[in-house]
GROMACS .gro file of C-alpha atoms in nm:
model
  294
    1MET     CA    1  -1.529  -2.895   3.387
    2THR     CA    2  -1.311  -2.807   3.092
    3ALA     CA    3  -0.961  -2.938   3.065
    4ASP     CA    4  -0.692  -2.687   3.159
    5PRO     CA    5  -0.396  -2.716   2.916
    6LEU     CA    6  -0.156  -2.619   3.196
    7LEU     CA    7  -0.280  -2.902   3.416
    8THR     CA    8  -0.286  -3.146   3.125
    9LEU     CA    9   0.083  -3.080   3.060
   10PHE     CA   10   0.216  -2.994   3.408
   11LEU     CA   11   0.062  -3.263   3.629
   12PRO     CA   12   0.192  -3.569   3.441
   13VAL     CA   13   0.541  -3.410   3.416
   14ALA     CA   14   0.547  -3.313   3.785
   15LEU     CA   15   0.419  -3.650   3.901
   16GLY     CA   16   0.656  -3.827   3.663
   17ILE     CA   17   0.959  -3.652   3.815
   18ILE     CA   18   0.839  -3.727   4.169
   19MET     CA   19   0.785  -4.097   4.090
   20LEU     CA   20   1.118  -4.108   3.902
   21GLY     CA   21   1.281  -3.987   4.224
   22LEU     CA   22   1.115  -4.277   4.405
   23GLY     CA   23   1.249  -4.520   4.147
   24LEU     CA   24   1.603  -4.384   4.183
   25SER     CA   25   1.592  -4.479   4.553
   26LEU     CA   26   1.479  -4.839   4.488
   27THR     CA   27   1.650  -5.164   4.389
   28LEU     CA   28   1.514  -5.506   4.306
   29ALA     CA   29   1.640  -5.615   4.648
   30ASP     CA   30   1.372  -5.395   4.804
   31PHE     CA   31   1.108  -5.617   4.645
   32ALA     CA   32   1.298  -5.939   4.720
   33ARG     CA   33   1.304  -5.843   5.088
   34VAL     CA   34   0.930  -5.923   5.105
   35VAL     CA   35   1.008  -6.293   5.061
   36LYS     CA   36   1.273  -6.290   5.333
   37PHE     CA   37   1.074  -6.086   5.586
   38PRO     CA   38   0.705  -6.126   5.499
   39LYS     CA   39   0.549  -6.058   5.841
   40PRO     CA   40   0.623  -5.683   5.880
   41VAL     CA   41   0.540  -5.618   5.513
   42LEU     CA   42   0.208  -5.805   5.536
   43ILE     CA   43   0.113  -5.625   5.859
   44GLY     CA   44   0.198  -5.289   5.704
   45LEU     CA   45   0.002  -5.363   5.388
   46GLY     CA   46  -0.291  -5.495   5.592
   47CYS     CA   47  -0.309  -5.167   5.784
   48GLN     CA   48  -0.269  -4.963   5.465
   49LEU     CA   49  -0.510  -5.150   5.238
   50LEU     CA   50  -0.780  -5.272   5.479
   51LEU     CA   51  -0.790  -5.074   5.804
   52LEU     CA   52  -0.726  -4.723   5.676
   53PRO     CA   53  -0.994  -4.714   5.401
   54LEU     CA   54  -1.249  -4.829   5.662
   55VAL     CA   55  -1.131  -4.562   5.909
   56CYS     CA   56  -1.143  -4.302   5.633
   57PHE     CA   57  -1.497  -4.402   5.529
   58PHE     CA   58  -1.632  -4.362   5.882
   59LEU     CA   59  -1.449  -4.029   5.924
   60ALA     CA   60  -1.603  -3.896   5.602
   61LYS     CA   61  -1.945  -3.996   5.736
   62ALA     CA   62  -1.878  -3.861   6.087
   63PHE     CA   63  -1.763  -3.520   5.959
   64GLY     CA   64  -2.053  -3.503   5.712
   65LEU     CA   65  -1.827  -3.420   5.419
   66ALA     CA   66  -1.981  -3.315   5.090
   67PRO     CA   67  -1.976  -3.603   4.835
   68ALA     CA   68  -1.678  -3.482   4.629
   69LEU     CA   69  -1.476  -3.409   4.945
   70ALA     CA   70  -1.561  -3.753   5.086
   71VAL     CA   71  -1.438  -3.916   4.764
   72GLY     CA   72  -1.124  -3.700   4.781
   73LEU     CA   73  -1.053  -3.822   5.134
   74MET     CA   74  -1.105  -4.184   5.023
   75LEU     CA   75  -0.870  -4.124   4.728
   76LEU     CA   76  -0.609  -4.007   4.977
   77ALA     CA   77  -0.662  -4.319   5.192
   78ALA     CA   78  -0.611  -4.535   4.883
   79SER     CA   79  -0.281  -4.364   4.797
   80PRO     CA   80   0.044  -4.543   4.886
   81GLY     CA   81   0.294  -4.406   5.136
   82GLY     CA   82   0.484  -4.097   5.028
   83THR     CA   83   0.861  -4.089   4.982
   84THR     CA   84   0.879  -3.839   5.270
   85ALA     CA   85   0.798  -4.132   5.501
   86ASN     CA   86   1.150  -4.267   5.444
   87LEU     CA   87   1.307  -3.943   5.566
   88TYR     CA   88   1.085  -3.916   5.874
   89SER     CA   89   1.144  -4.283   5.955
   90HIS     CA   90   1.520  -4.225   5.935
   91LEU     CA   91   1.498  -3.924   6.168
   92ALA     CA   92   1.283  -4.123   6.414
   93HIS     CA   93   1.525  -4.422   6.404
   94GLY     CA   94   1.280  -4.647   6.224
   95ASP     CA   95   1.362  -4.939   5.994
   96VAL     CA   96   1.415  -4.742   5.672
   97ALA     CA   97   1.472  -5.058   5.464
   98LEU     CA   98   1.120  -5.169   5.563
   99ASN     CA   99   0.987  -4.825   5.460
  100ILE     CA  100   1.148  -4.852   5.120
  101THR     CA  101   1.011  -5.204   5.071
  102LEU     CA  102   0.659  -5.101   5.176
  103THR     CA  103   0.668  -4.796   4.947
  104ALA     CA  104   0.785  -5.011   4.654
  105VAL     CA  105   0.530  -5.289   4.703
  106ASN     CA  106   0.242  -5.058   4.789
  107SER     CA  107   0.307  -4.837   4.484
  108VAL     CA  108   0.257  -5.144   4.264
  109ILE     CA  109  -0.053  -5.268   4.450
  110ALA     CA  110  -0.207  -4.919   4.457
  111VAL     CA  111  -0.240  -4.925   4.079
  112LEU     CA  112  -0.518  -5.181   4.130
  113THR     CA  113  -0.656  -5.078   4.469
  114MET     CA  114  -0.687  -4.703   4.400
  115PRO     CA  115  -0.931  -4.738   4.109
  116LEU     CA  116  -1.129  -4.998   4.309
  117ILE     CA  117  -1.161  -4.779   4.620
  118VAL     CA  118  -1.237  -4.467   4.414
  119ASN     CA  119  -1.506  -4.654   4.217
  120LEU     CA  120  -1.672  -4.775   4.537
  121SER     CA  121  -1.649  -4.427   4.689
  122LEU     CA  122  -1.799  -4.264   4.380
  123ALA     CA  123  -2.082  -4.516   4.379
  124TYR     CA  124  -2.157  -4.456   4.748
  125PHE     CA  125  -2.105  -4.081   4.796
  126MET     CA  126  -2.189  -3.939   4.452
  127GLU     CA  127  -2.524  -3.962   4.277
  128GLY     CA  128  -2.537  -4.188   3.974
  129ASP     CA  129  -2.520  -3.910   3.715
  130GLN     CA  130  -2.219  -3.756   3.890
  131ALA     CA  131  -2.008  -4.070   3.913
  132LEU     CA  132  -1.700  -4.090   3.693
  133PRO     CA  133  -1.590  -4.453   3.726
  134LEU     CA  134  -1.232  -4.539   3.640
  135GLN     CA  135  -1.271  -4.784   3.354
  136PHE     CA  136  -0.999  -5.025   3.242
  137THR     CA  137  -0.838  -4.758   3.024
  138LYS     CA  138  -0.818  -4.531   3.329
  139VAL     CA  139  -0.654  -4.811   3.529
  140VAL     CA  140  -0.395  -4.839   3.252
  141GLN     CA  141  -0.338  -4.463   3.268
  142VAL     CA  142  -0.287  -4.479   3.646
  143PHE     CA  143  -0.047  -4.770   3.588
  144ILE     CA  144   0.157  -4.565   3.339
  145ILE     CA  145   0.153  -4.248   3.554
  146VAL     CA  146   0.253  -4.426   3.875
  147LEU     CA  147   0.475  -4.715   3.771
  148GLY     CA  148   0.627  -4.596   3.442
  149PRO     CA  149   0.863  -4.339   3.600
  150VAL     CA  150   0.934  -4.572   3.895
  151ALA     CA  151   1.043  -4.845   3.653
  152ILE     CA  152   1.268  -4.598   3.466
  153GLY     CA  153   1.423  -4.488   3.796
  154LEU     CA  154   1.480  -4.851   3.896
  155TRP     CA  155   1.649  -4.921   3.561
  156ILE     CA  156   1.875  -4.613   3.593
  157ARG     CA  157   1.971  -4.717   3.948
  158SER     CA  158   2.057  -5.071   3.833
  159ARG     CA  159   2.264  -4.959   3.532
  160PHE     CA  160   2.415  -4.629   3.650
  161ALA     CA  161   2.433  -4.650   4.029
  162GLY     CA  162   2.674  -4.355   4.064
  163PHE     CA  163   2.459  -4.128   3.849
  164ALA     CA  164   2.145  -4.235   4.039
  165ALA     CA  165   2.313  -4.156   4.371
  166ARG     CA  166   2.416  -3.809   4.248
  167MET     CA  167   2.067  -3.737   4.114
  168GLU     CA  168   1.875  -3.844   4.426
  169LYS     CA  169   1.923  -3.518   4.616
  170PRO     CA  170   1.844  -3.275   4.329
  171VAL     CA  171   1.541  -3.484   4.228
  172LYS     CA  172   1.417  -3.475   4.589
  173ILE     CA  173   1.450  -3.096   4.595
  174ILE     CA  174   1.268  -3.064   4.263
  175SER     CA  175   1.001  -3.307   4.389
  176ALA     CA  176   0.945  -3.094   4.701
  177LEU     CA  177   0.902  -2.783   4.482
  178PHE     CA  178   0.657  -2.966   4.256
  179LEU     CA  179   0.464  -3.084   4.562
  180LEU     CA  180   0.430  -2.723   4.678
  181ILE     CA  181   0.318  -2.609   4.331
  182ILE     CA  182   0.063  -2.892   4.306
  183ILE     CA  183  -0.083  -2.805   4.648
  184VAL     CA  184  -0.112  -2.437   4.545
  185LEU     CA  185  -0.275  -2.541   4.216
  186ALA     CA  186  -0.527  -2.758   4.399
  187VAL     CA  187  -0.622  -2.480   4.640
  188VAL     CA  188  -0.634  -2.201   4.379
  189LYS     CA  189  -0.834  -2.409   4.131
  190ASP     CA  190  -1.116  -2.454   4.383
  191TRP     CA  191  -1.051  -2.163   4.620
  192GLN     CA  192  -1.414  -2.110   4.723
  193THR     CA  193  -1.455  -2.474   4.824
  194PHE     CA  194  -1.130  -2.449   5.018
  195VAL     CA  195  -1.254  -2.139   5.205
  196ASP     CA  196  -1.599  -2.286   5.270
  197TYR     CA  197  -1.484  -2.628   5.385
  198ALA     CA  198  -1.129  -2.579   5.516
  199PRO     CA  199  -1.220  -2.612   5.889
  200LEU     CA  200  -1.434  -2.922   5.827
  201VAL     CA  201  -1.199  -3.090   5.579
  202GLY     CA  202  -0.901  -2.985   5.789
  203GLY     CA  203  -1.053  -3.159   6.092
  204ALA     CA  204  -1.120  -3.474   5.892
  205ALA     CA  205  -0.771  -3.470   5.737
  206LEU     CA  206  -0.607  -3.414   6.077
  207ALA     CA  207  -0.811  -3.694   6.237
  208PHE     CA  208  -0.727  -3.930   5.951
  209ASN     CA  209  -0.357  -3.843   5.972
  210VAL     CA  210  -0.334  -3.892   6.350
  211ILE     CA  211  -0.532  -4.218   6.337
  212SER     CA  212  -0.312  -4.342   6.049
  213LEU     CA  213   0.003  -4.279   6.253
  214ALA     CA  214  -0.153  -4.447   6.559
  215VAL     CA  215  -0.276  -4.753   6.366
  216GLY     CA  216   0.057  -4.783   6.184
  217TYR     CA  217   0.248  -4.782   6.512
  218TRP     CA  218   0.026  -4.968   6.759
  219VAL     CA  219  -0.100  -5.253   6.539
  220PRO     CA  220   0.258  -5.371   6.465
  221ARG     CA  221   0.344  -5.334   6.836
  222LEU     CA  222   0.046  -5.553   6.927
  223MET     CA  223   0.159  -5.801   6.660
  224LYS     CA  224   0.501  -5.824   6.835
  225LEU     CA  225   0.706  -5.645   6.572
  226SER     CA  226   1.017  -5.460   6.686
  227LEU     CA  227   1.008  -5.095   6.786
  228ARG     CA  228   1.202  -4.985   6.476
  229GLN     CA  229   0.970  -5.182   6.247
  230SER     CA  230   0.665  -5.030   6.418
  231ILE     CA  231   0.805  -4.678   6.372
  232ALA     CA  232   0.867  -4.751   6.004
  233ILE     CA  233   0.512  -4.876   5.947
  234GLY     CA  234   0.368  -4.585   6.146
  235MET     CA  235   0.547  -4.336   5.924
  236GLU     CA  236   0.471  -4.530   5.606
  237ILE     CA  237   0.095  -4.536   5.648
  238GLY     CA  238   0.079  -4.205   5.835
  239ILE     CA  239   0.237  -4.016   5.546
  240HIS     CA  240   0.032  -4.081   5.233
  241ASN     CA  241   0.133  -3.976   4.883
  242GLY     CA  242  -0.086  -3.665   4.875
  243THR     CA  243   0.081  -3.555   4.550
  244LEU     CA  244  -0.050  -3.862   4.371
  245ALA     CA  245  -0.402  -3.813   4.511
  246ILE     CA  246  -0.408  -3.445   4.405
  247ALA     CA  247  -0.273  -3.525   4.059
  248LEU     CA  248  -0.533  -3.798   3.997
  249ALA     CA  249  -0.813  -3.570   4.120
  250LEU     CA  250  -0.708  -3.273   3.904
  251SER     CA  251  -0.599  -3.465   3.596
  252PRO     CA  252  -0.830  -3.394   3.300
  253MET     CA  253  -0.763  -3.751   3.182
  254LEU     CA  254  -0.889  -3.904   3.509
  255LEU     CA  255  -1.124  -3.759   3.774
  256ASN     CA  256  -1.098  -3.395   3.662
  257ASN     CA  257  -1.254  -3.266   3.986
  258ALA     CA  258  -1.072  -2.990   4.178
  259THR     CA  259  -1.292  -3.033   4.487
  260MET     CA  260  -1.169  -3.392   4.528
  261SER     CA  261  -0.811  -3.263   4.554
  262ILE     CA  262  -0.879  -3.037   4.856
  263PRO     CA  263  -0.854  -3.307   5.131
  264ALA     CA  264  -0.516  -3.426   5.000
  265ALA     CA  265  -0.389  -3.067   4.965
  266ILE     CA  266  -0.473  -2.989   5.328
  267TYR     CA  267  -0.343  -3.328   5.445
  268SER     CA  268  -0.013  -3.274   5.263
  269ILE     CA  269   0.050  -2.966   5.478
  270ILE     CA  270  -0.071  -3.115   5.808
  271MET     CA  271   0.131  -3.437   5.781
  272PHE     CA  272   0.470  -3.265   5.807
  273PHE     CA  273   0.384  -3.136   6.154
  274THR     CA  274   0.209  -3.446   6.287
  275ALA     CA  275   0.485  -3.678   6.161
  276ALA     CA  276   0.747  -3.456   6.325
  277ALA     CA  277   0.550  -3.461   6.652
  278PHE     CA  278   0.514  -3.841   6.630
  279GLY     CA  279   0.889  -3.880   6.569
  280TRP     CA  280   0.969  -3.651   6.864
  281TRP     CA  281   0.736  -3.848   7.094
  282ILE     CA  282   0.889  -4.180   6.987
  283ASN     CA  283   1.241  -4.059   7.058
  284PHE     CA  284   1.137  -3.901   7.387
  285ALA     CA  285   0.962  -4.218   7.505
  286HIS     CA  286   1.202  -4.480   7.363
  287GLY     CA  287   1.532  -4.296   7.305
  288LYS     CA  288   1.753  -4.537   7.501
  289GLU     CA  289   1.592  -4.846   7.350
  290LEU     CA  290   1.637  -4.708   6.998
  291GLN     CA  291   2.002  -4.622   7.056
  292GLY     CA  292   2.063  -4.974   7.184
  293ALA     CA  293   1.889  -5.128   6.880
  294GLU     CA  294   2.110  -4.952   6.625
   0.00000   0.00000   0.00000
């Protein structure tokens, strides 16, 4: 597959702005909070890093996904929580501070875990001559793409708090537009695969999304975390950063495979509706308890 100059230029810029927006919403205190309240963070990360990739693997097998689509679904599972999770958690009366901390920590850890999970997925689902392992240089590229803009956003927030606060809303709007463009790019670039596999991949993406929300909510509840913490973790691991998964799949510097971006593109549409339904159910079932906890 030849490199598309538009993708080569647009994807890093789009992803950079989205991750910069994430950085503008973070402070060093968000990372320090892990030390003060390790249990909810560890439970959230355990669900995100251990349970969900296993769930995703068995779903890819159960739905009989084609190799590239199976790798694309695993790439999505390896992606950290999306910034949209913070908004949905707020609307559902979750612990937004926990969301922000999980997003911050998981974005750092994902730089190492994403290449590992993608490598294992490529080795298992793709034939040897098709595999495109992410070597050390690729890990460095992922590190720069993901954490570089986040670090810049963090620095701006620490030095120019007023400016960062004013920029948060416009950057979020721009990020949403870029997300839409990236989803359209992913679908258009491999339209025939999308048409051929949409029902199958859509079913797998929907199942993965619903299971992610359920695992993220019920595991913390079983581990005796508070209702608001459980809502936060449910949203955090139920709303993956599909933009990052699509960008890594399409990027000519990295995987350069449009088919691998299809699961994340479909998921990125589905998750808005399932997360809204989850938030409505939570408030319907626990409205009085949540009002009393605030």
